[in-house]
Coordinates of C-alpha atoms in Angstrom, one line a residue:
Chain A
M201 CA 178.4 248.5 53.9
H202 CA 176.4 245.6 55.3
P203 CA 172.7 246.4 55.0
M204 CA 172.2 245.6 58.7
L205 CA 174.6 248.4 59.7
A206 CA 173.1 250.9 57.3
S207 CA 170.1 251.8 59.5
L208 CA 169.9 252.8 63.1
R209 CA 167.5 250.0 63.8
G210 CA 170.0 247.6 62.2
L211 CA 172.8 248.9 64.3
I212 CA 170.9 248.6 67.5
S213 CA 169.9 245.0 66.6
Y214 CA 173.5 244.2 65.8
S215 CA 174.8 245.7 69.1
A216 CA 172.1 243.8 71.1
L217 CA 172.9 240.5 69.4
A218 CA 176.6 240.9 69.7
S219 CA 176.3 241.9 73.3
L220 CA 174.2 238.9 74.1
V221 CA 176.8 236.6 72.5
G222 CA 179.5 238.4 74.4
A223 CA 177.6 238.0 77.7
L224 CA 177.2 234.2 77.0
L225 CA 180.9 234.0 76.2
A226 CA 181.8 235.8 79.4
C227 CA 179.7 233.4 81.4
L228 CA 181.3 230.4 79.7
L229 CA 184.8 231.8 80.4
W230 CA 184.0 232.4 84.0
L231 CA 182.3 229.1 84.6
T232 CA 185.2 227.2 83.1
G233 CA 187.6 229.0 85.4
A234 CA 189.4 231.1 82.8
G235 CA 189.1 234.1 85.1
S236 CA 186.8 236.2 87.2
L237 CA 183.4 237.4 85.8
P238 CA 184.4 241.0 85.5
A239 CA 187.6 240.0 83.6
A240 CA 185.6 237.7 81.4
T241 CA 183.1 240.4 80.6
L242 CA 185.8 242.9 79.9
F243 CA 187.3 240.4 77.4
A244 CA 184.1 238.9 75.9
L245 CA 181.9 241.9 75.2
P246 CA 184.4 244.1 73.1
F247 CA 185.7 240.9 71.5
S248 CA 182.2 239.9 70.5
L249 CA 181.3 243.4 69.2
C250 CA 184.5 243.5 67.1
F251 CA 184.5 239.9 65.8
G252 CA 180.8 240.3 65.0
L253 CA 181.9 242.7 62.2
V254 CA 184.1 240.0 60.8
V255 CA 181.1 237.6 60.9
L256 CA 178.9 240.1 59.0
S257 CA 181.6 240.5 56.4
A258 CA 180.5 237.1 55.0
Y259 CA 177.8 239.1 53.3
H260 CA 180.3 240.6 51.0
V261 CA 182.0 237.3 50.2
C262 CA 178.7 235.7 49.3
R263 CA 177.6 238.6 47.1
S264 CA 180.9 238.8 45.2
L265 CA 181.1 235.1 44.4
P266 CA 177.6 233.7 43.6
F267 CA 177.3 230.0 42.8
A268 CA 177.1 230.0 39.0
G269 CA 177.4 226.5 37.5
H270 CA 181.0 226.1 36.4
A271 CA 182.3 228.6 39.0
A272 CA 180.6 226.6 41.8
F273 CA 183.8 224.9 42.9
N274 CA 185.6 228.3 43.2
A275 CA 182.7 229.7 45.2
V276 CA 182.8 226.8 47.7
A277 CA 186.6 226.9 47.9
V278 CA 186.6 230.7 48.6
R279 CA 183.9 230.4 51.2
G280 CA 185.8 227.5 52.9
G281 CA 189.0 229.5 52.9
A282 CA 187.2 232.5 54.3
C283 CA 185.9 230.3 57.2
L284 CA 189.5 229.3 58.0
V285 CA 190.7 232.9 57.9
A286 CA 187.8 233.9 60.2
A287 CA 188.8 231.1 62.6
V288 CA 192.4 232.3 62.7
L289 CA 191.3 235.9 62.9
G290 CA 189.1 235.1 65.8
L291 CA 191.9 233.4 67.7
L292 CA 194.4 236.2 67.0
L293 CA 191.8 238.9 67.9
G294 CA 191.0 237.1 71.1
L295 CA 194.6 236.6 72.2
G296 CA 195.5 240.1 71.1
W297 CA 192.7 241.7 73.0
N298 CA 193.4 239.6 76.1
E299 CA 196.9 240.9 76.1
A300 CA 195.9 244.5 75.4
S301 CA 193.2 244.5 78.1
Q302 CA 195.7 243.0 80.5
A303 CA 198.1 245.9 79.7
M304 CA 195.3 248.5 80.1
M305 CA 193.9 247.2 83.4
H306 CA 197.0 247.1 85.5
S307 CA 195.1 246.1 88.5
G308 CA 192.7 243.5 87.0
P309 CA 193.8 239.9 86.7
A310 CA 194.1 238.6 83.1
L311 CA 192.2 235.7 81.7
E312 CA 193.9 232.4 81.6
L313 CA 193.3 231.2 78.0
A314 CA 194.3 227.6 78.2
P315 CA 195.1 225.7 74.9
S316 CA 191.7 224.1 75.0
W317 CA 190.1 227.5 75.1
R318 CA 192.2 228.7 72.2
V319 CA 191.0 225.8 70.1
A320 CA 187.5 226.4 71.2
L321 CA 187.8 230.1 70.4
A322 CA 189.2 229.3 66.9
L323 CA 186.5 226.7 66.2
A324 CA 183.7 229.0 67.5
S325 CA 185.0 231.8 65.3
G326 CA 185.1 229.6 62.2
T327 CA 181.7 228.2 62.9
A328 CA 180.1 231.6 63.5
Y329 CA 181.5 232.7 60.2
L330 CA 180.2 229.5 58.5
L331 CA 176.7 230.1 60.0
S332 CA 176.8 233.7 58.7
I333 CA 177.6 232.5 55.2
L334 CA 174.7 230.1 55.3
A335 CA 172.3 232.7 56.6
H336 CA 173.4 235.1 53.9
E337 CA 173.0 232.5 51.2
M338 CA 169.5 231.6 52.4
H339 CA 168.4 235.2 52.5
A340 CA 169.8 235.8 48.9
A341 CA 167.9 232.7 47.7
A342 CA 164.7 233.9 49.2
L343 CA 165.1 237.3 47.6
A344 CA 165.8 235.7 44.2
A345 CA 162.7 233.5 44.5
R346 CA 160.5 236.5 45.3
E347 CA 161.9 238.4 42.4
A348 CA 161.3 235.5 40.1
T349 CA 157.6 235.2 41.1
D350 CA 157.2 239.0 40.7
R351 CA 158.7 238.9 37.2
A352 CA 156.4 236.0 36.3
Q353 CA 153.4 237.9 37.6
Q354 CA 154.4 241.0 35.6
A355 CA 154.8 238.9 32.5
R356 CA 151.3 237.4 33.0
L357 CA 149.8 240.8 33.5
L358 CA 151.5 242.1 30.3
A359 CA 150.2 239.1 28.3
R360 CA 146.7 239.7 29.5
D361 CA 146.9 243.3 28.6
T362 CA 148.0 242.4 25.1
E363 CA 145.1 239.9 25.0
L364 CA 142.8 242.6 26.2
Q365 CA 144.0 245.0 23.5
L366 CA 143.4 242.2 20.9
L367 CA 139.9 241.5 22.4
R368 CA 139.0 245.2 22.1
T369 CA 140.2 245.7 18.6
Q370 CA 139.5 242.3 17.1
I371 CA 136.3 241.9 15.0
D372 CA 134.7 238.5 15.4
P373 CA 134.3 237.3 11.8
H374 CA 131.3 235.1 12.6
F375 CA 129.5 238.1 14.1
L376 CA 130.5 240.4 11.3
F377 CA 129.7 238.3 8.3
N378 CA 126.4 236.9 9.7
S379 CA 125.4 240.5 10.5
L380 CA 126.2 241.6 7.0
N381 CA 124.3 238.7 5.6
A382 CA 121.3 239.7 7.7
I383 CA 121.6 243.3 6.4
S384 CA 121.8 241.9 2.9
A385 CA 118.5 240.1 3.5
L386 CA 116.9 243.2 5.0
T387 CA 117.8 245.3 1.9
R388 CA 115.4 243.0 -0.1
L389 CA 112.7 242.7 2.6
D390 CA 112.7 245.7 4.8
L391 CA 114.8 248.7 3.9
P392 CA 114.3 250.8 7.0
A393 CA 115.3 247.8 9.1
A394 CA 118.4 247.4 7.0
Q395 CA 119.4 251.0 7.5
A396 CA 118.8 250.7 11.3
M397 CA 121.0 247.6 11.4
I398 CA 123.8 249.2 9.4
V399 CA 123.9 252.1 11.9
D400 CA 123.8 249.7 14.9
L401 CA 126.7 247.7 13.4
A402 CA 128.8 250.8 12.7
E403 CA 128.1 252.2 16.2
F404 CA 129.0 248.9 17.9
F405 CA 132.4 248.8 16.1
R406 CA 133.0 252.5 16.7
H407 CA 132.4 252.1 20.4
T408 CA 134.6 249.0 20.8
S409 CA 137.5 250.6 19.1
L410 CA 137.1 253.8 21.1
V411 CA 137.2 252.1 24.5
A412 CA 140.2 250.0 23.4
T413 CA 142.6 252.5 24.9
Q414 CA 140.8 253.5 28.1
A415 CA 141.3 252.0 31.5
A416 CA 137.8 252.7 32.7
I417 CA 134.5 254.0 31.2
P418 CA 131.2 255.0 32.6
L419 CA 128.7 252.2 32.9
A420 CA 126.4 254.2 30.7
D421 CA 128.9 253.9 27.8
E422 CA 129.3 250.1 28.3
L423 CA 125.6 249.8 28.3
A424 CA 125.3 251.8 25.0
L425 CA 127.8 249.4 23.5
C426 CA 125.8 246.4 24.8
T427 CA 122.5 247.9 23.5
H428 CA 123.9 248.3 20.0
Y429 CA 125.2 244.7 20.2
L430 CA 121.9 243.3 21.4
R431 CA 119.9 245.2 18.8
I432 CA 122.1 243.6 16.1
E433 CA 121.6 240.1 17.6
Q434 CA 117.8 240.7 17.8
H435 CA 117.8 241.5 14.1
R436 CA 119.6 238.2 13.5
F437 CA 117.6 235.9 15.8
G438 CA 114.2 237.6 15.7
P439 CA 111.7 236.9 18.5
K440 CA 113.9 234.1 19.9
L441 CA 115.9 236.7 21.7
Q442 CA 114.1 238.8 24.3
V443 CA 116.0 241.4 26.3
D444 CA 115.2 242.7 29.8
M445 CA 117.5 245.4 31.1
Q446 CA 117.0 246.8 34.7
I447 CA 119.5 249.6 35.2
A448 CA 119.3 251.8 38.3
D449 CA 119.9 255.5 37.3
A450 CA 122.3 256.0 40.1
A451 CA 124.5 253.2 38.7
R452 CA 125.0 254.8 35.2
P453 CA 127.9 257.0 36.1
A454 CA 129.9 254.2 37.8
M455 CA 133.3 253.6 36.2
V456 CA 133.8 250.1 34.9
P457 CA 136.5 248.3 32.9
P458 CA 135.7 248.5 29.2
L459 CA 134.1 245.3 27.7
C460 CA 133.3 243.8 31.1
L461 CA 129.7 243.2 30.2
Q462 CA 129.6 242.7 26.4
P463 CA 131.5 239.4 26.3
L464 CA 129.2 238.1 29.1
L465 CA 126.2 238.8 26.8
E466 CA 128.0 237.1 23.9
N467 CA 128.4 234.0 26.1
A468 CA 124.8 234.1 27.2
L469 CA 123.7 234.1 23.6
K470 CA 126.2 231.7 22.1
H471 CA 126.0 229.0 24.9
G472 CA 122.6 229.7 26.3
I473 CA 119.8 231.2 24.3
R474 CA 121.0 230.1 20.9
Q475 CA 121.0 226.5 21.9
L476 CA 117.3 226.6 23.0
D477 CA 114.6 225.7 20.5
D478 CA 112.4 228.6 21.6
G479 CA 115.1 231.0 22.6
G480 CA 114.6 233.0 25.8
T481 CA 115.1 236.2 27.7
L482 CA 118.5 237.7 28.4
Q483 CA 118.4 239.7 31.7
L484 CA 120.8 242.4 32.5
E485 CA 120.7 244.1 35.9
A486 CA 122.7 247.0 37.4
L487 CA 122.3 248.5 40.9
L488 CA 124.1 250.4 43.6
R489 CA 124.2 249.1 47.2
D490 CA 126.3 250.4 50.1
G491 CA 128.9 251.9 47.8
W492 CA 129.2 248.9 45.6
L493 CA 128.1 248.4 42.0
H494 CA 126.3 245.1 41.4
L495 CA 126.0 243.8 37.8
A496 CA 124.2 240.6 36.8
V497 CA 123.7 238.8 33.5
R498 CA 121.2 236.0 33.5
N499 CA 120.1 233.6 30.7
P500 CA 118.2 230.3 30.4
V501 CA 120.3 227.3 29.5
D502 CA 119.7 223.9 28.0
A503 CA 119.1 221.8 31.1
T504 CA 120.5 218.7 29.3
A505 CA 123.8 220.4 28.4
T506 CA 126.7 218.5 29.7
S507 CA 128.8 221.5 30.7
A508 CA 127.7 224.2 32.9
L509 CA 130.4 226.6 32.0
P510 CA 130.1 228.5 28.7
G511 CA 133.0 227.5 26.4
N512 CA 135.0 225.8 29.3
G513 CA 134.9 229.0 31.3
Q514 CA 138.2 230.6 30.1
G515 CA 136.6 233.9 29.3
L516 CA 135.1 234.1 32.7
R517 CA 138.4 233.3 34.4
N518 CA 140.2 235.9 32.3
L519 CA 137.7 238.5 33.4
R520 CA 138.2 237.5 37.0
E521 CA 141.9 237.9 36.7
R522 CA 141.5 241.3 34.9
L523 CA 139.3 242.5 37.7
A524 CA 141.8 241.2 40.3
S525 CA 144.6 243.1 38.7
L526 CA 142.6 246.3 38.6
Y527 CA 140.8 246.1 42.0
G528 CA 142.7 243.6 44.0
N529 CA 140.4 241.7 46.2
R530 CA 137.8 244.4 46.2
A531 CA 136.1 243.1 43.0
R532 CA 134.1 239.9 43.0
L533 CA 133.0 237.8 40.0
A534 CA 130.9 234.7 40.5
W535 CA 128.8 232.4 38.3
Q536 CA 126.5 229.6 38.8
Q537 CA 123.9 227.4 37.0
H538 CA 120.7 226.9 38.9
D539 CA 117.2 226.0 38.0
G540 CA 117.7 226.1 34.2
H541 CA 119.4 229.5 34.3
F542 CA 123.0 230.6 34.2
T543 CA 123.9 233.8 36.2
V544 CA 127.0 235.8 36.3
E545 CA 127.4 238.4 39.0
L546 CA 130.0 241.2 39.3
A547 CA 130.6 243.4 42.2
L548 CA 132.9 246.5 42.0
P549 CA 133.5 249.4 44.4
F550 CA 131.4 252.3 43.1
E551 CA 133.7 255.0 41.7
E552 CA 132.6 258.0 39.6
A553 CA 134.7 259.7 37.0
T554 CA 137.2 262.1 38.5
R555 CA 136.8 265.6 37.2
S556 CA 139.8 266.6 35.1
Chain B
M293 CA 113.4 219.0 -19.0
S294 CA 112.9 220.9 -15.8
T295 CA 110.9 219.0 -13.2
T296 CA 110.3 220.7 -10.0
L297 CA 113.0 220.2 -7.5
T298 CA 112.2 220.1 -3.8
A299 CA 114.4 222.0 -1.4
L300 CA 115.0 222.3 2.3
I301 CA 116.6 225.3 3.9
A302 CA 118.6 224.7 7.1
D303 CA 120.0 227.8 9.0
D304 CA 119.4 229.0 12.5
E305 CA 119.1 232.7 11.5
P306 CA 115.6 233.6 10.2
L307 CA 117.0 236.4 8.0
A308 CA 119.5 234.0 6.4
R309 CA 116.6 231.7 5.5
A310 CA 114.5 234.6 4.3
L311 CA 117.4 235.7 2.0
L312 CA 117.6 232.2 0.5
R313 CA 113.8 232.1 0.0
D314 CA 114.1 235.5 -1.8
Y315 CA 116.9 234.3 -4.0
L316 CA 115.0 231.2 -4.9
R317 CA 112.1 233.3 -6.2
S318 CA 114.0 233.7 -9.5
H319 CA 114.1 229.9 -9.8
P320 CA 110.5 228.9 -10.2
D321 CA 111.4 225.2 -10.8
I322 CA 112.5 224.9 -7.2
A323 CA 109.9 224.4 -4.5
I324 CA 110.8 225.0 -0.9
V325 CA 109.2 222.2 1.1
G326 CA 110.6 222.8 4.5
E327 CA 112.9 224.8 6.8
A328 CA 115.0 223.8 9.8
D329 CA 116.6 226.1 12.4
N330 CA 118.9 223.6 14.1
G331 CA 120.8 220.4 13.2
L332 CA 118.5 217.9 14.8
Q333 CA 115.5 219.4 13.1
A334 CA 117.3 219.3 9.8
V335 CA 117.9 215.6 10.3
K336 CA 114.3 215.0 11.0
E337 CA 113.1 217.0 8.0
I338 CA 115.5 215.4 5.6
G339 CA 114.3 212.0 6.7
R340 CA 110.7 213.0 6.4
L341 CA 110.8 215.0 3.2
N342 CA 113.8 213.6 1.3
P343 CA 114.3 216.8 -0.6
D344 CA 116.3 216.9 -3.9
L345 CA 118.3 219.9 -2.6
V346 CA 119.4 220.9 0.9
F347 CA 120.8 224.3 1.8
L348 CA 122.9 223.5 4.8
D349 CA 124.5 226.0 7.2
I350 CA 127.7 224.6 8.5
Q351 CA 127.4 226.1 12.0
M352 CA 124.1 225.3 13.6
P353 CA 123.0 224.6 17.1
K354 CA 122.5 221.0 18.2
L355 CA 124.3 219.4 15.2
S356 CA 126.6 221.0 12.7
G357 CA 126.0 220.8 9.0
L358 CA 128.5 218.0 8.5
E359 CA 127.0 216.1 11.4
V360 CA 123.6 216.3 9.8
L361 CA 125.0 214.7 6.7
E362 CA 126.7 212.0 8.8
A363 CA 123.5 211.3 10.6
T364 CA 121.3 211.1 7.5
Q365 CA 123.9 209.4 5.3
R366 CA 123.0 211.9 2.6
R367 CA 125.7 212.6 0.1
S368 CA 124.0 214.4 -2.8
G369 CA 122.2 217.6 -3.5
V370 CA 123.8 219.7 -0.7
I371 CA 124.8 223.3 -0.9
F372 CA 126.8 224.4 2.1
T373 CA 126.6 228.0 3.5
T374 CA 128.8 229.6 6.1
A375 CA 129.8 233.0 7.5
F376 CA 133.3 232.0 8.4
D377 CA 135.2 228.9 9.5
A378 CA 138.7 229.1 8.3
H379 CA 139.6 225.8 9.9
A380 CA 136.8 223.7 8.4
L381 CA 136.9 225.4 5.0
K382 CA 140.4 224.2 4.4
A383 CA 139.0 220.6 4.2
F384 CA 136.2 221.8 1.9
D385 CA 138.8 223.3 -0.5
L386 CA 140.9 220.2 -0.3
H387 CA 138.1 217.9 -1.4
A388 CA 136.6 220.4 -3.9
V389 CA 133.3 220.7 -2.2
D390 CA 131.5 223.9 -3.1
Y391 CA 130.2 226.3 -0.4
L392 CA 128.6 229.8 -0.3
L393 CA 130.3 232.4 1.9
K394 CA 127.9 234.7 3.6
P395 CA 127.0 237.3 2.5
F396 CA 126.8 236.1 -1.1
S397 CA 125.5 237.8 -4.2
P398 CA 122.6 236.5 -6.4
T399 CA 125.1 235.7 -9.1
R400 CA 127.2 233.6 -6.8
F401 CA 124.1 231.8 -5.6
D402 CA 123.0 231.1 -9.1
E403 CA 126.3 229.6 -9.9
A404 CA 126.2 227.3 -6.9
L405 CA 122.7 226.2 -7.8
R406 CA 123.7 225.5 -11.4
K407 CA 126.5 223.2 -10.2
A408 CA 124.3 221.4 -7.7
R409 CA 121.6 220.9 -10.4
A410 CA 124.1 219.3 -12.7
L411 CA 125.1 216.8 -10.0
C412 CA 121.6 216.2 -8.8
G413 CA 120.8 212.7 -7.8
E414 CA 124.4 211.5 -8.2
A415 CA 126.3 210.8 -5.0
Q416 CA 129.1 213.2 -4.6
P417 CA 132.3 211.3 -3.7
S418 CA 133.9 214.6 -2.7
V419 CA 131.4 214.9 0.1
D420 CA 132.2 211.4 1.2
A421 CA 135.9 212.2 1.2
L422 CA 135.2 215.4 3.2
L423 CA 133.2 213.5 5.8
A424 CA 135.9 210.8 6.1
D425 CA 138.6 213.4 6.5
N426 CA 140.7 212.2 9.4
S427 CA 142.2 215.6 10.1
Q428 CA 139.3 216.6 12.3
R429 CA 139.3 214.9 15.7
L430 CA 135.9 213.8 16.9
S431 CA 134.7 215.4 20.1
R432 CA 131.4 213.6 19.8
V433 CA 130.0 210.5 18.2
L434 CA 126.6 210.5 16.4
I435 CA 124.4 207.5 16.7
R436 CA 121.2 207.1 14.7
E437 CA 118.6 205.1 16.4
R438 CA 115.5 204.9 14.3
E439 CA 114.2 208.5 14.3
Q440 CA 116.5 209.7 17.1
V441 CA 120.0 211.0 16.8
H442 CA 122.1 210.5 19.9
V443 CA 125.1 212.8 20.5
L444 CA 127.7 211.1 22.6
P445 CA 130.6 213.2 23.9
V446 CA 133.7 211.2 23.3
D447 CA 134.9 211.3 26.9
T448 CA 131.8 209.4 28.1
I449 CA 132.8 206.4 26.0
D450 CA 134.2 203.6 28.1
Y451 CA 135.1 201.1 25.4
V452 CA 134.1 200.1 21.9
E453 CA 133.5 196.5 20.7
A454 CA 133.6 195.4 17.1
Q455 CA 131.0 193.0 15.8
D456 CA 130.9 192.1 12.1
D457 CA 129.9 195.2 10.2
Y458 CA 129.1 197.3 13.1
I459 CA 130.4 198.5 16.5
R460 CA 129.0 198.5 19.9
I461 CA 129.8 201.7 21.9
H462 CA 129.7 201.3 25.6
A463 CA 129.1 204.5 27.5
G464 CA 128.1 204.4 31.1
Q465 CA 125.1 202.2 31.6
R466 CA 124.2 202.1 27.9
A467 CA 125.5 200.5 24.7
H468 CA 124.9 201.9 21.3
L469 CA 125.1 200.2 17.9
K470 CA 126.6 202.0 15.0
T471 CA 127.4 200.9 11.4
Q472 CA 131.0 201.8 11.2
R473 CA 134.3 200.0 11.1
L474 CA 136.3 200.0 14.3
S475 CA 139.4 201.2 12.5
D476 CA 137.4 204.1 11.0
L477 CA 136.4 205.3 14.5
E478 CA 139.9 204.7 15.8
A479 CA 141.3 207.0 13.2
R480 CA 139.0 209.8 14.2
L481 CA 139.8 209.6 18.0
D482 CA 142.7 211.0 19.9
P483 CA 145.3 208.2 20.0
A484 CA 146.5 209.6 23.4
S485 CA 143.1 208.9 24.9
F486 CA 141.8 205.9 23.0
V487 CA 143.9 202.7 22.4
R488 CA 143.1 199.8 20.2
V489 CA 144.0 197.0 22.6
H490 CA 142.7 194.2 20.4
R491 CA 141.4 193.5 16.9
S492 CA 137.9 193.9 18.3
Y493 CA 138.3 196.3 21.2
L494 CA 139.1 200.0 21.6
I495 CA 139.3 201.4 25.1
N496 CA 139.2 204.9 26.7
L497 CA 142.4 205.2 28.7
A498 CA 140.7 207.3 31.3
C499 CA 138.6 204.2 32.2
L500 CA 141.6 201.9 32.6
V501 CA 142.3 201.0 36.2
G502 CA 144.5 197.9 35.8
L503 CA 146.3 195.5 33.5
E504 CA 146.8 191.8 34.4
R505 CA 148.5 189.0 32.7
N506 CA 146.3 186.3 31.4
G507 CA 147.9 183.0 30.6
S508 CA 151.2 182.9 28.8
D509 CA 151.1 185.7 26.3
G510 CA 147.9 187.6 26.8
Y511 CA 146.8 190.5 29.0
V512 CA 143.5 191.7 30.3
A513 CA 142.6 195.4 30.8
C514 CA 140.5 196.1 33.8
L515 CA 138.1 199.0 33.4
R516 CA 136.7 201.3 36.0
N517 CA 133.2 199.7 35.6
G518 CA 134.5 196.2 36.3
Q519 CA 134.7 195.2 32.6
R520 CA 137.6 193.0 31.6
I521 CA 138.8 193.6 28.0
P522 CA 141.2 191.2 26.3
V523 CA 144.5 192.7 25.2
S524 CA 146.5 191.3 22.3
R525 CA 150.3 191.4 22.2
S526 CA 150.3 194.3 19.7
G527 CA 147.6 196.0 21.7
Y528 CA 149.9 195.7 24.8
E529 CA 152.7 197.3 22.9
R530 CA 150.4 200.2 21.8
L531 CA 149.3 200.6 25.4
R532 CA 152.9 200.7 26.7
Q533 CA 153.8 203.4 24.1
V534 CA 151.0 205.6 25.2
M535 CA 151.3 205.3 28.9

């Protein structure tokens, strides 16, 4: 069944189109003196409606014989043959119907189908069929192209999901071993501080592996994770790292993607504060406005640094894509370097946890 | 037999430095004369204090541990420390250069110190070999100008000219002198970006805007900044292969 004829709307469109072609054919027949207008209409309309079905049948020919490399010649030959058959069919159908209608309408004059008209009818039938084949092929190609892009998109999302899983469960060796070294130092210099740092390290890794399987977590949890992380870094870097967190109470229950903030803090330290002789202040801000959650991470940067983007910006781009796949165009991620500071801003629709 | 040895600690984490200080307490014949928390400061302090021993963290801000050695020309009395760097450590293992993996025990530390003491004063050819290791592509070139160390990102270099024992590196408006052979620098740069077009010239392909014939068998490379660099026949072949 041709997809066009499968729905009521399709049927109506088909009838309208076929009728239009029939009307045009009728006019042509009448103007060229093949017969009176009523006779021409009586011939052309039913003919057009019937032959239209033949034209639509090109769909089945195209579908059954796709162009596939070595079979291409076959495909072309069959389509060419089908056009010829359609041409002959059109001619026979036209002549046959003309005779039949003549027999039915005893009173009405028949159409004079001169040889030139017969040729024209055959040619038109064949051409109509050819155009139908082309139209069906183009449609099939467009569908295939869309499918291909969809598949590519799916593959990308899947890859990113895997990367995300890895990100969540991977332990950065630099971070781990430097932290353990710091703890080792503290065991000889300041035992209570060593114990505090051990707990912070354990809690940080516990949190990151817990959120690994969740699609969204409350901002409060992400902030807890970040706080453990920053306390560890403050042990390592001492007074060079100052932290300033401004979190609106109303923002704490907002659902966010796990590890949307912590990697931003890592960037801020690795590419910003760590490069400065005197260190600096890392600012973290969260607030609600008009149903949107606004998050911002700000850090000073070395003004003479050649690149504005931390580590060529891949992490930021990945985060942006992650947000796009989760929120479509309702999420916004922007970053800029201005006046010796680097700022990353995130805006998400405010959503609270749904009660289970 | 034991004269006091002077030592410098270079590490950007205060606790890492504190740990080394603490470990050194059981070695009264070693006096800590200075500390540095980044690569540039390490270069300065090494130049100023000329310590017998340097505890050098491989990953530091500004300059890495290896870049510090390159900039100071120091080859002896170095104990490397690192938390993790699988990539670089392969080269260390290859050239049998000792390093301490953080966190390390007092025993491990003592052993490294013993080895360093034994070699003290003698240049370590293994360190030379490590620094000359061509497997690591340069992303920046270090230039020592009196007390200053310039860090030149490789993509800002327009072309390099060889002059006797040294090379002149042209980057933008400025030219820098460096004691190095042109072929040594050539070996450390990405051959897809930098081509030796002449015995005395190396150009950055990104700066090349045109190539003209010059006489019967020579060519001239026209650079973005208007400079015209002679191209030898073999240089022309090399250019053709890359482009």
